[in-house]
Short mmCIF file of C-alpha atoms in Angstrom, two decimals:
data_model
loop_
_atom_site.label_atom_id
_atom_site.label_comp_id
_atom_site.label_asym_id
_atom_site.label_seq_id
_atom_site.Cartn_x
_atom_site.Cartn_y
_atom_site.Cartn_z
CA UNK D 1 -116.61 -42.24 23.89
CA UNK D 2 -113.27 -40.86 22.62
CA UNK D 3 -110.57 -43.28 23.14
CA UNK D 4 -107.34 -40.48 23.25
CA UNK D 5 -105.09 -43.70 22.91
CA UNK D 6 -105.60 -42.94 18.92
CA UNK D 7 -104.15 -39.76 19.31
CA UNK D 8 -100.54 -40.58 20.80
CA UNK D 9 -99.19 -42.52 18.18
CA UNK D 10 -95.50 -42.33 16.62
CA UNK D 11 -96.34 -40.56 13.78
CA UNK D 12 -99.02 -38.23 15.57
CA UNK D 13 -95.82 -37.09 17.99
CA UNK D 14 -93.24 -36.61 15.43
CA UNK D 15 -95.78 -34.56 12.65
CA UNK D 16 -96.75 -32.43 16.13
CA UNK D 17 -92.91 -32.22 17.39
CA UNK D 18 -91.64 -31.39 13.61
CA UNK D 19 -94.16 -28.73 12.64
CA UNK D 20 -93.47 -26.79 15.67
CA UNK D 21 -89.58 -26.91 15.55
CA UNK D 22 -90.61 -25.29 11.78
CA UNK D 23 -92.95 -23.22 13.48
CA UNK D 24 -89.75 -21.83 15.51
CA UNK D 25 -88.02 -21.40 12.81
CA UNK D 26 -90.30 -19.40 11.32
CA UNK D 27 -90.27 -16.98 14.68
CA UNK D 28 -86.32 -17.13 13.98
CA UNK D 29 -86.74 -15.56 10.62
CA UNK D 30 -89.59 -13.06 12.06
CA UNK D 31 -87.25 -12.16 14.65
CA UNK D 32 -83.78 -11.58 12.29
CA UNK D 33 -86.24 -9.56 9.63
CA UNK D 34 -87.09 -7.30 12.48
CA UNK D 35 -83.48 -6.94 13.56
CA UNK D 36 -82.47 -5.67 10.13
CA UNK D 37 -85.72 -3.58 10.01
CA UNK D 38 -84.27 -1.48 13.16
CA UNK D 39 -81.09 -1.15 10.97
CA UNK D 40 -83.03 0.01 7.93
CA UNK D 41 -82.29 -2.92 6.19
CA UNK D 42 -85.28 -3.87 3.87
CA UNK D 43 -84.61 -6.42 0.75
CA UNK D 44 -86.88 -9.86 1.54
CA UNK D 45 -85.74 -11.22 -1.93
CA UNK D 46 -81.60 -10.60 -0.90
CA UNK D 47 -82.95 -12.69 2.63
CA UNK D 48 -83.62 -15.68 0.54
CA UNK D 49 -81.47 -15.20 -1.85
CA UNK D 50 -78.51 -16.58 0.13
CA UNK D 51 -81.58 -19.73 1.30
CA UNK D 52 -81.55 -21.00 -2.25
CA UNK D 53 -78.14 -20.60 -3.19
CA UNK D 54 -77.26 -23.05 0.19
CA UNK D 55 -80.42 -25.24 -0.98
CA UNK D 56 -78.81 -25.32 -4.44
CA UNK D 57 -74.95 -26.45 -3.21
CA UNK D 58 -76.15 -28.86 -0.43
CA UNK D 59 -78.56 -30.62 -2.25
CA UNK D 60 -77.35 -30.31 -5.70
CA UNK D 61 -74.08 -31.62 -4.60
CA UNK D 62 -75.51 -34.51 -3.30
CA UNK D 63 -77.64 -35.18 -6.53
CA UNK D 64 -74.79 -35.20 -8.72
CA UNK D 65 -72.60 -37.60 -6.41
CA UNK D 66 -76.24 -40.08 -6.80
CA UNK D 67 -75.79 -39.31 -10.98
CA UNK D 68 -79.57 -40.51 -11.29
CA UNK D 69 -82.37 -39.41 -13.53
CA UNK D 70 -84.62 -36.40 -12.86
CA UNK D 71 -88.35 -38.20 -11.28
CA UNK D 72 -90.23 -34.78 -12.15
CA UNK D 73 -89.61 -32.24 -15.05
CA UNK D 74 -87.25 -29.74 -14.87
CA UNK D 75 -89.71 -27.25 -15.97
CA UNK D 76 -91.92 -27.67 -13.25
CA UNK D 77 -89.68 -26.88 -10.60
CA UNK D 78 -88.75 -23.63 -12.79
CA UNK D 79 -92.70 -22.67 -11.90
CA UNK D 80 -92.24 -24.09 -8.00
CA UNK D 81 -89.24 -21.78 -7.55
CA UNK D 82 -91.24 -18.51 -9.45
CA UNK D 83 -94.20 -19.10 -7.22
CA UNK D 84 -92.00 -19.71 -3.77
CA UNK D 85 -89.83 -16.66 -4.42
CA UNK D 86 -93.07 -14.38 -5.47
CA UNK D 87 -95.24 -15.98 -2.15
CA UNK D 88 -91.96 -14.38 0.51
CA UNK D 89 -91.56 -11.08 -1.73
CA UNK D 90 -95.33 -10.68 -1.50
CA UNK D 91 -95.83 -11.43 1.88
CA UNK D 92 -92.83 -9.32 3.72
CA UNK D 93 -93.84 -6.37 1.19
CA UNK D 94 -97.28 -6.30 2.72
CA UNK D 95 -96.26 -4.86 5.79
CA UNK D 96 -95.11 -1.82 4.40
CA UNK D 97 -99.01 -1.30 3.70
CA UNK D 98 -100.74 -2.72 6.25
CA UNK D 99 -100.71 -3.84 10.31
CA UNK D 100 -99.54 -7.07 11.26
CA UNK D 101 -103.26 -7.66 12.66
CA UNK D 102 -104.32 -7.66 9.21
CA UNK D 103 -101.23 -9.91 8.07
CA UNK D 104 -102.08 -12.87 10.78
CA UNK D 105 -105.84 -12.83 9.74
CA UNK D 106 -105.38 -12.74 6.14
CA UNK D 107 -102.35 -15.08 5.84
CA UNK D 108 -105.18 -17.60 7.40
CA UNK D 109 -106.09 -18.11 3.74
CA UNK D 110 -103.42 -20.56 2.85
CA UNK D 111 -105.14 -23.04 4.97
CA UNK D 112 -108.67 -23.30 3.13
CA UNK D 113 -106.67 -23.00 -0.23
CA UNK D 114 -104.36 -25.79 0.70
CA UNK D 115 -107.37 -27.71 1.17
CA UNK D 116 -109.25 -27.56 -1.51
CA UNK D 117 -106.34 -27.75 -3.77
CA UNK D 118 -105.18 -31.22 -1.87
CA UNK D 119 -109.15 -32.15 -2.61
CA UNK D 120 -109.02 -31.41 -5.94
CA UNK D 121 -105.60 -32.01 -7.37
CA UNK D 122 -104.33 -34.36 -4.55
CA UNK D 123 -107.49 -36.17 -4.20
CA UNK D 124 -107.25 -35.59 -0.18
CA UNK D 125 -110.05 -36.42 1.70
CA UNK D 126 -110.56 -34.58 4.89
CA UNK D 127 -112.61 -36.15 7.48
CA UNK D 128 -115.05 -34.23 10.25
CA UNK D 129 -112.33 -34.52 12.99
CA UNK D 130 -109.91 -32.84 10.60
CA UNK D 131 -112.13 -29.87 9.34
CA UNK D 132 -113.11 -29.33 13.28
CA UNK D 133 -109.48 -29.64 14.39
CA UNK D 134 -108.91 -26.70 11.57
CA UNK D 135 -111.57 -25.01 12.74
CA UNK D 136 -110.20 -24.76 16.57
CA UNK D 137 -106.52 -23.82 15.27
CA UNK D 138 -107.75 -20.69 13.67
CA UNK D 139 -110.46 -19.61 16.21
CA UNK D 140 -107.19 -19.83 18.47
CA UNK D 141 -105.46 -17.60 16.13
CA UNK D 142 -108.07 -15.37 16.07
CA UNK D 143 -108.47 -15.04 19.95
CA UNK D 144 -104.56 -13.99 19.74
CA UNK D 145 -105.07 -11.29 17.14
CA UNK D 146 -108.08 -9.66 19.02
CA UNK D 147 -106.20 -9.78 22.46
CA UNK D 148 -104.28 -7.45 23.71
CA UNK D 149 -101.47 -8.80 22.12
CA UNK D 150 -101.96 -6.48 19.41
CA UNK D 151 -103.90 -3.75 20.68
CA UNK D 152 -101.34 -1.13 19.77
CA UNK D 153 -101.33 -2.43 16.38
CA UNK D 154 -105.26 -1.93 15.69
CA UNK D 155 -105.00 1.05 13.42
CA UNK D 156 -104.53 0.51 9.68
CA UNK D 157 -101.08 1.19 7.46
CA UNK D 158 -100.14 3.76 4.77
CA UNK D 159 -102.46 1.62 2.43
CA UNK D 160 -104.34 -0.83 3.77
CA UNK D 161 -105.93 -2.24 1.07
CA UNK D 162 -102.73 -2.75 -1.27
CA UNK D 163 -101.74 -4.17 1.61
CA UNK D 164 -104.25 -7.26 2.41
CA UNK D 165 -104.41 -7.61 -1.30
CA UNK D 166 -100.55 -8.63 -1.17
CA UNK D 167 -101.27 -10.90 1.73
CA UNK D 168 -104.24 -12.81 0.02
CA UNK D 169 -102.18 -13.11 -2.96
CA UNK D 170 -99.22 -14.20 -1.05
CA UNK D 171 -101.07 -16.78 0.84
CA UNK D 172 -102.43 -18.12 -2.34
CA UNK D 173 -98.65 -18.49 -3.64
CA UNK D 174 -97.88 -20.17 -0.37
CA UNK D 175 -100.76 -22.64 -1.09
CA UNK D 176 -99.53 -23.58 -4.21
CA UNK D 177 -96.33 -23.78 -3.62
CA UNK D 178 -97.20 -26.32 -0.24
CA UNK D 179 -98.76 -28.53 -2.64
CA UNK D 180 -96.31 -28.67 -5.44
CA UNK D 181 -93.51 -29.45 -2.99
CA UNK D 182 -96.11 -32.30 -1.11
CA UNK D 183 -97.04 -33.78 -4.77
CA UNK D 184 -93.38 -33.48 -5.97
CA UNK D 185 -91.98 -34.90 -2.55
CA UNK D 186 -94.51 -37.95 -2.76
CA UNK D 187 -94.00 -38.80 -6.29
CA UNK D 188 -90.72 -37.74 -7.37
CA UNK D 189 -87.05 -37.09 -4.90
CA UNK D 190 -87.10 -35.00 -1.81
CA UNK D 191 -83.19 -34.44 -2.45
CA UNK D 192 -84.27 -33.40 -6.55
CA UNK D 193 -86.85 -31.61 -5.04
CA UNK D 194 -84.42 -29.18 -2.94
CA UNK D 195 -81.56 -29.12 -5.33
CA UNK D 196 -83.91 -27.32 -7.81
CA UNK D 197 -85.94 -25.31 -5.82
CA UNK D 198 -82.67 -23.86 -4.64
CA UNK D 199 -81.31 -23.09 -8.25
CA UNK D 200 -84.38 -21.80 -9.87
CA UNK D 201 -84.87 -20.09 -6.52
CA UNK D 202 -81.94 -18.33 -6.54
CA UNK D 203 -81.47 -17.41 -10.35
CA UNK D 204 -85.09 -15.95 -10.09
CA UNK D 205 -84.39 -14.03 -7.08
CA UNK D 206 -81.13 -12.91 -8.51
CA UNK D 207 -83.15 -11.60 -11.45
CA UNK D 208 -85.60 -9.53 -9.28
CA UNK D 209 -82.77 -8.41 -6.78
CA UNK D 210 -81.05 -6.29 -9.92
CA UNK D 211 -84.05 -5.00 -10.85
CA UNK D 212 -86.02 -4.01 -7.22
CA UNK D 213 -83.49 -4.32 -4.39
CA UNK D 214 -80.27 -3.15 -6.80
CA UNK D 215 -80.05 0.39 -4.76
CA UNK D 216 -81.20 -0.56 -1.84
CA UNK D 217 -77.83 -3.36 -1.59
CA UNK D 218 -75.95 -0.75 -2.32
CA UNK D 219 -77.16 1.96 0.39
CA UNK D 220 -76.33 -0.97 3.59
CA UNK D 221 -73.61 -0.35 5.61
CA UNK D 222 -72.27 -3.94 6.24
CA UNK D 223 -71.61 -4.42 9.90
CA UNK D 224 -71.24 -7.97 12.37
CA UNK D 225 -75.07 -6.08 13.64
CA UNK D 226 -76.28 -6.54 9.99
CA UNK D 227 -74.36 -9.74 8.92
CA UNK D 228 -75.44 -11.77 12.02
CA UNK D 229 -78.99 -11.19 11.26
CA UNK D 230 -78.80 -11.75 7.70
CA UNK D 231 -76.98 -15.23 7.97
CA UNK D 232 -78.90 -15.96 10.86
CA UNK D 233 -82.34 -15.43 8.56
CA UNK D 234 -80.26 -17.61 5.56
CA UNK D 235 -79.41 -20.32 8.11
CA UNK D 236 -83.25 -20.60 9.82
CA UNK D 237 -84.85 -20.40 6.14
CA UNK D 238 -82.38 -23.11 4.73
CA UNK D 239 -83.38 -25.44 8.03
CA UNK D 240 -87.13 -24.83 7.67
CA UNK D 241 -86.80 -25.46 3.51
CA UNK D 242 -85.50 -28.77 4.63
CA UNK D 243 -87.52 -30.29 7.01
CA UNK D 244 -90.50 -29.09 5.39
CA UNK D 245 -91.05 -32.04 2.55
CA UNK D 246 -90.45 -34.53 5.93
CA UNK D 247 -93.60 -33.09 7.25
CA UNK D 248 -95.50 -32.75 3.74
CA UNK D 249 -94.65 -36.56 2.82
CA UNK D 250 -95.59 -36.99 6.63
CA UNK D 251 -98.56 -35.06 7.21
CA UNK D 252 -99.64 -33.00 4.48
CA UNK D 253 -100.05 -29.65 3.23
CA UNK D 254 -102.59 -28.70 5.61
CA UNK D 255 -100.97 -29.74 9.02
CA UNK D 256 -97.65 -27.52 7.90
CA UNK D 257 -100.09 -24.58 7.72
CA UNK D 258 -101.88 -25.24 10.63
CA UNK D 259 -98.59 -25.91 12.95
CA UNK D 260 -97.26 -22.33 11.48
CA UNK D 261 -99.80 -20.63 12.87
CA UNK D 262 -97.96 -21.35 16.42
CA UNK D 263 -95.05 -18.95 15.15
CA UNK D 264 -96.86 -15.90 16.23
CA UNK D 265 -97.50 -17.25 20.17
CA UNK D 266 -93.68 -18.42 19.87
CA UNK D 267 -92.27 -15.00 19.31
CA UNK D 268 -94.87 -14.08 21.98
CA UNK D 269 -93.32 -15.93 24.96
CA UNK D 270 -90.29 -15.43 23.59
CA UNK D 271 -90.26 -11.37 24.37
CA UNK D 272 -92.33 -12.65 27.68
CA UNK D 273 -89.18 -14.28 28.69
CA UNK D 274 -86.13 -11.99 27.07
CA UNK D 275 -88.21 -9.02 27.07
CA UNK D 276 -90.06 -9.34 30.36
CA UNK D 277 -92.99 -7.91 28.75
CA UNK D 278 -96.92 -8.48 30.01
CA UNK D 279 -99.38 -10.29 27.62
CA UNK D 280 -103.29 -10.95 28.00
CA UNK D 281 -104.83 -13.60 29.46
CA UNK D 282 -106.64 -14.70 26.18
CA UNK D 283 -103.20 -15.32 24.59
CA UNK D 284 -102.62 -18.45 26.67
CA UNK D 285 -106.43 -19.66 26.10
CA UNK D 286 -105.38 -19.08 22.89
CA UNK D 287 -101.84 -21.20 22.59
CA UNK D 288 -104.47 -23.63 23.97
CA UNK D 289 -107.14 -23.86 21.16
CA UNK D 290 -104.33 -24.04 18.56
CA UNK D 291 -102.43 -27.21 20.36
CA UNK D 292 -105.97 -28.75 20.79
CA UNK D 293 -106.36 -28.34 17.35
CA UNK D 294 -103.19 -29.85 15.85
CA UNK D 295 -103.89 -32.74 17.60
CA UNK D 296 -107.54 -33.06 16.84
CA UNK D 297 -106.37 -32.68 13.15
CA UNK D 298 -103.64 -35.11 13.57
CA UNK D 299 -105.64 -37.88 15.74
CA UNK D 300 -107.88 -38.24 12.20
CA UNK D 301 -104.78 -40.07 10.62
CA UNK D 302 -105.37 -43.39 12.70
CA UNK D 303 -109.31 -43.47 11.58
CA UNK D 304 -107.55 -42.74 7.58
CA UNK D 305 -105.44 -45.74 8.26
CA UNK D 306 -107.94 -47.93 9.68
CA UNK D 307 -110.65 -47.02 7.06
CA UNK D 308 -108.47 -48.35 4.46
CA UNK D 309 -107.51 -50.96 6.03
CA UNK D 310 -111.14 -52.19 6.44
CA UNK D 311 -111.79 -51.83 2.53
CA UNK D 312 -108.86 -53.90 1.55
CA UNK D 313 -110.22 -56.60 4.82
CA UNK D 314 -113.39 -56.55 2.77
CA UNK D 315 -112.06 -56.70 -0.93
CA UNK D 316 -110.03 -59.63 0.37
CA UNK D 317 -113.54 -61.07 1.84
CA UNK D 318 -114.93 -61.01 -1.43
CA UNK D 319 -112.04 -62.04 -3.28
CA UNK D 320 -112.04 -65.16 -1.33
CA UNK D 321 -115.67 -65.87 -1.90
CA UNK D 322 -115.95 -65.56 -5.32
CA UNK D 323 -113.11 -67.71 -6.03
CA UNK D 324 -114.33 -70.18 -3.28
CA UNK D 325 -117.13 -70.71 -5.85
CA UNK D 326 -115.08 -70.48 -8.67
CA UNK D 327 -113.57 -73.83 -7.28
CA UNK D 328 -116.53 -75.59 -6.21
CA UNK D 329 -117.95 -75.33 -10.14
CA UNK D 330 -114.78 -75.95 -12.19
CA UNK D 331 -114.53 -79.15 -9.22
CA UNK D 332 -118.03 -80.16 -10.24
CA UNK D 333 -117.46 -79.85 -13.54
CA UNK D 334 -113.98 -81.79 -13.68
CA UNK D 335 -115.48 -84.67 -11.68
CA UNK D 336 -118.78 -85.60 -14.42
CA UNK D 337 -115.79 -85.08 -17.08
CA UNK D 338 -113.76 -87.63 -15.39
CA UNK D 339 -116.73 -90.35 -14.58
CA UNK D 340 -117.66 -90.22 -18.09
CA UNK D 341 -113.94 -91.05 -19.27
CA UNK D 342 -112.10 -94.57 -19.28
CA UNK D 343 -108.43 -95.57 -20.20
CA UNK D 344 -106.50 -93.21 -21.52
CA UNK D 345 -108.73 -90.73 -21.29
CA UNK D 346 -108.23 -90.38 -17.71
CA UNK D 347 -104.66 -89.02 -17.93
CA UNK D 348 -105.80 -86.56 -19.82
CA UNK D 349 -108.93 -85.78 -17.42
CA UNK D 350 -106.01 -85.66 -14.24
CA UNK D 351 -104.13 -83.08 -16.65
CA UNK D 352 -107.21 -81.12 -17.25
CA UNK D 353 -107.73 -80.99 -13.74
CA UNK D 354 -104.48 -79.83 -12.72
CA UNK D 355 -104.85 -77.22 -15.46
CA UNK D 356 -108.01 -76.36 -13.80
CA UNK D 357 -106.75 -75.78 -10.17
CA UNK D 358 -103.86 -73.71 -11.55
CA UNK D 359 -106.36 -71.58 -13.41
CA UNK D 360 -108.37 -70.83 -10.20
CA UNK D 361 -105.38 -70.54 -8.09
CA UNK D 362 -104.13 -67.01 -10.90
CA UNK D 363 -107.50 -65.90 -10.47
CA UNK D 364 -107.38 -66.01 -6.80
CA UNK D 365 -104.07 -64.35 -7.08
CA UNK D 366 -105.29 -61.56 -10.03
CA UNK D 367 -108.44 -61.05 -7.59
CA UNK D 368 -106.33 -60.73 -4.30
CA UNK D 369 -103.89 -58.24 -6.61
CA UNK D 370 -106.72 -56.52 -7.46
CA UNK D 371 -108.75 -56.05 -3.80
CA UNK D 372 -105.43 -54.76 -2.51
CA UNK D 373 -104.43 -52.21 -5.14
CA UNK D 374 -107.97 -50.96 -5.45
CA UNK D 375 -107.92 -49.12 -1.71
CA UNK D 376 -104.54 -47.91 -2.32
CA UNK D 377 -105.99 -45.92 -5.68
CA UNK D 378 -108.53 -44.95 -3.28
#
């Protein structure tokens, strides 16, 4: 029987709570691209350009006033930022080739890519519970993209192919990139992590901006319509960029995916609400599938916990047999010394028994040392 007390624990709440404030974010930014959209507005890499350069002054500031060594090579956030600024370019240009329907469905991509790169390079191991918990959250997605949500966005785009191409190979980018910043977060600085994202972020984008979006900066009228939307997009991105590690270090790779793909049914009740618009039954079944999902996913941490717990209970077992009978022979073996020595001698038998105990007692220690480290490697 399922005991659902495993599921409601502090850090189940907070990972669920945290990736869908992101996830609202993330509607933010969908909302403020579509704004500038209306106004003819259309340069992605100038919408996260401003991002990185606020990534790059908050964080960077702070780094400097710490004055510590880098954790991580700089060179390897130079690829992180490439990879991060190429996954949103690739992405947002995809829509100028294909239908949204098409975007949701093939974006799904990152997930099974973040997972076998956390299985490979991370050495992540994903339990039943969690693949099924994945497995709801994007049958849920799925019921939402076959509703009729989007049944006036069925037919294709100017190029449909180009298009999902630029999707799978965004997703990709966004895979990577998850699982640089959840390796780089969990072995190096979340602060040295941000401070260079945001520079190498920005001086890349600033690179492709003169040489794509140069003419198209230059035809915007710059209004408060246009401004507000653009900072507003800066402002949501820089928020999501840093609350993101929190839920990497927290959660993983794989549950920031999976709580993203809530950002769709946000914007959803959002124009139910502001919009008074009329949605499909099968779009609440769906917001359904996807919450019972995250939490099926995130319920698997407790049985993670308590597995390794139980292999460091039983290295500790055996640790404290084998040096129980460690004891018992070097105490055998110190007492036929000691009967077979007189006089002086027997200072020197108490000395070698002392010696003897303390020997045993380093072993205990190197083998408790040991029992505990090994499920922590594991």
């Amino acid at each position: 029987m399922v005991n659902f007390k495993q599921f409601w624990t502090k850090k189940t709440l907070v990972g669920l709570g945290l990736g869908q404030f992101l996830s609202l974010l993330i509607t933010s930014t969908g909302f403020s691209s579509s704004e500038l959209a209306k106004r003819g507005i259309n340069a992605p890499t100038s919408q996260s350009f401003l991002n990185y350069v606020l990534l790059s002054v908050v964080y960077g500031s702070v780094m400097l006033y710490r004055r510590q060594a880098l954790k991580a090579k700089w060179y390897y956030y130079v690829i992180l930022g490439l990879v991060d600024v190429e996954a949103n370019y690739l992405v947002v240009k995809a829509y100028q080739y294909t239908s949204i329907t098409s975007v949701m469905l093939l974006d799904c991509w990152s997930i099974p890519s973040v997972m076998l790169l956390t299985y490979i390079f991370l050495k992540t191991k994903y339990r039943y519970r969690k693949i099924a918990g994945v497995i709801v959250c994007v049958a849920g997605l799925v019921m939402v993209v076959f509703s009729d949500v989007h049944a006036g966005d069925r037919s294709g785009g100017s190029n449909p192919r180009k298009g999902d191409l630029l999707v799978i190979a965004g997703a990709t980018l966004y895979a990577i990139s998850n699982v640089s910043e959840e390796f780089l977060v969990k072995n190096a600085d979340r602060v040295e992590l941000m401070s260079f994202l945001g520079l190498f972020g920005a001086i890349i984008s600033a690179i492709q901006i003169s040489i794509v979006e140069r003419n198209e900066l230059k035809s915007i009228h710059w209004t408060a319509g246009a401004a507000f939307p653009f900072l507003g997009f800066s402002l949501a991105m820089f928020l999501f960029y840093s609350f993101v590690p929190v839920l990497l270090k927290m959660s993983g790779s794989t549950m920031l995916n999976l709580s993203l793909l809530t950002s769709d049914m946000w914007a959803v009740v959002i124009r139910i609400f502001a919009y008074h618009e009329k949605v499909n039954w099968m779009y609440f079944l769906a917001f359904v599938a996807v919450a019972v999902g995250l939490i099926i996913y995130s319920g698997g941490d407790k049985d993670d916990d308590q597995s390794r717990a139980d292999v460091a209970d039983q290295g500790t077992e055996r640790s404290k047999h084998f040096d129980e009978e460690a004891g018992f022979d070097n105490l055998s073996r110190g007492n036929t010394v000691g009967s077979s020595k007189m006089g002086d001698m027997s200072r020197h038998d108490c000395m070698t028994s002392s010696g003897g105990r303390e020997t045993i007692e380093n072993t205990s220690i190197g083998k408790d040392m040991q029992a505990l480290l090994i499920p922590l490697s594991l």
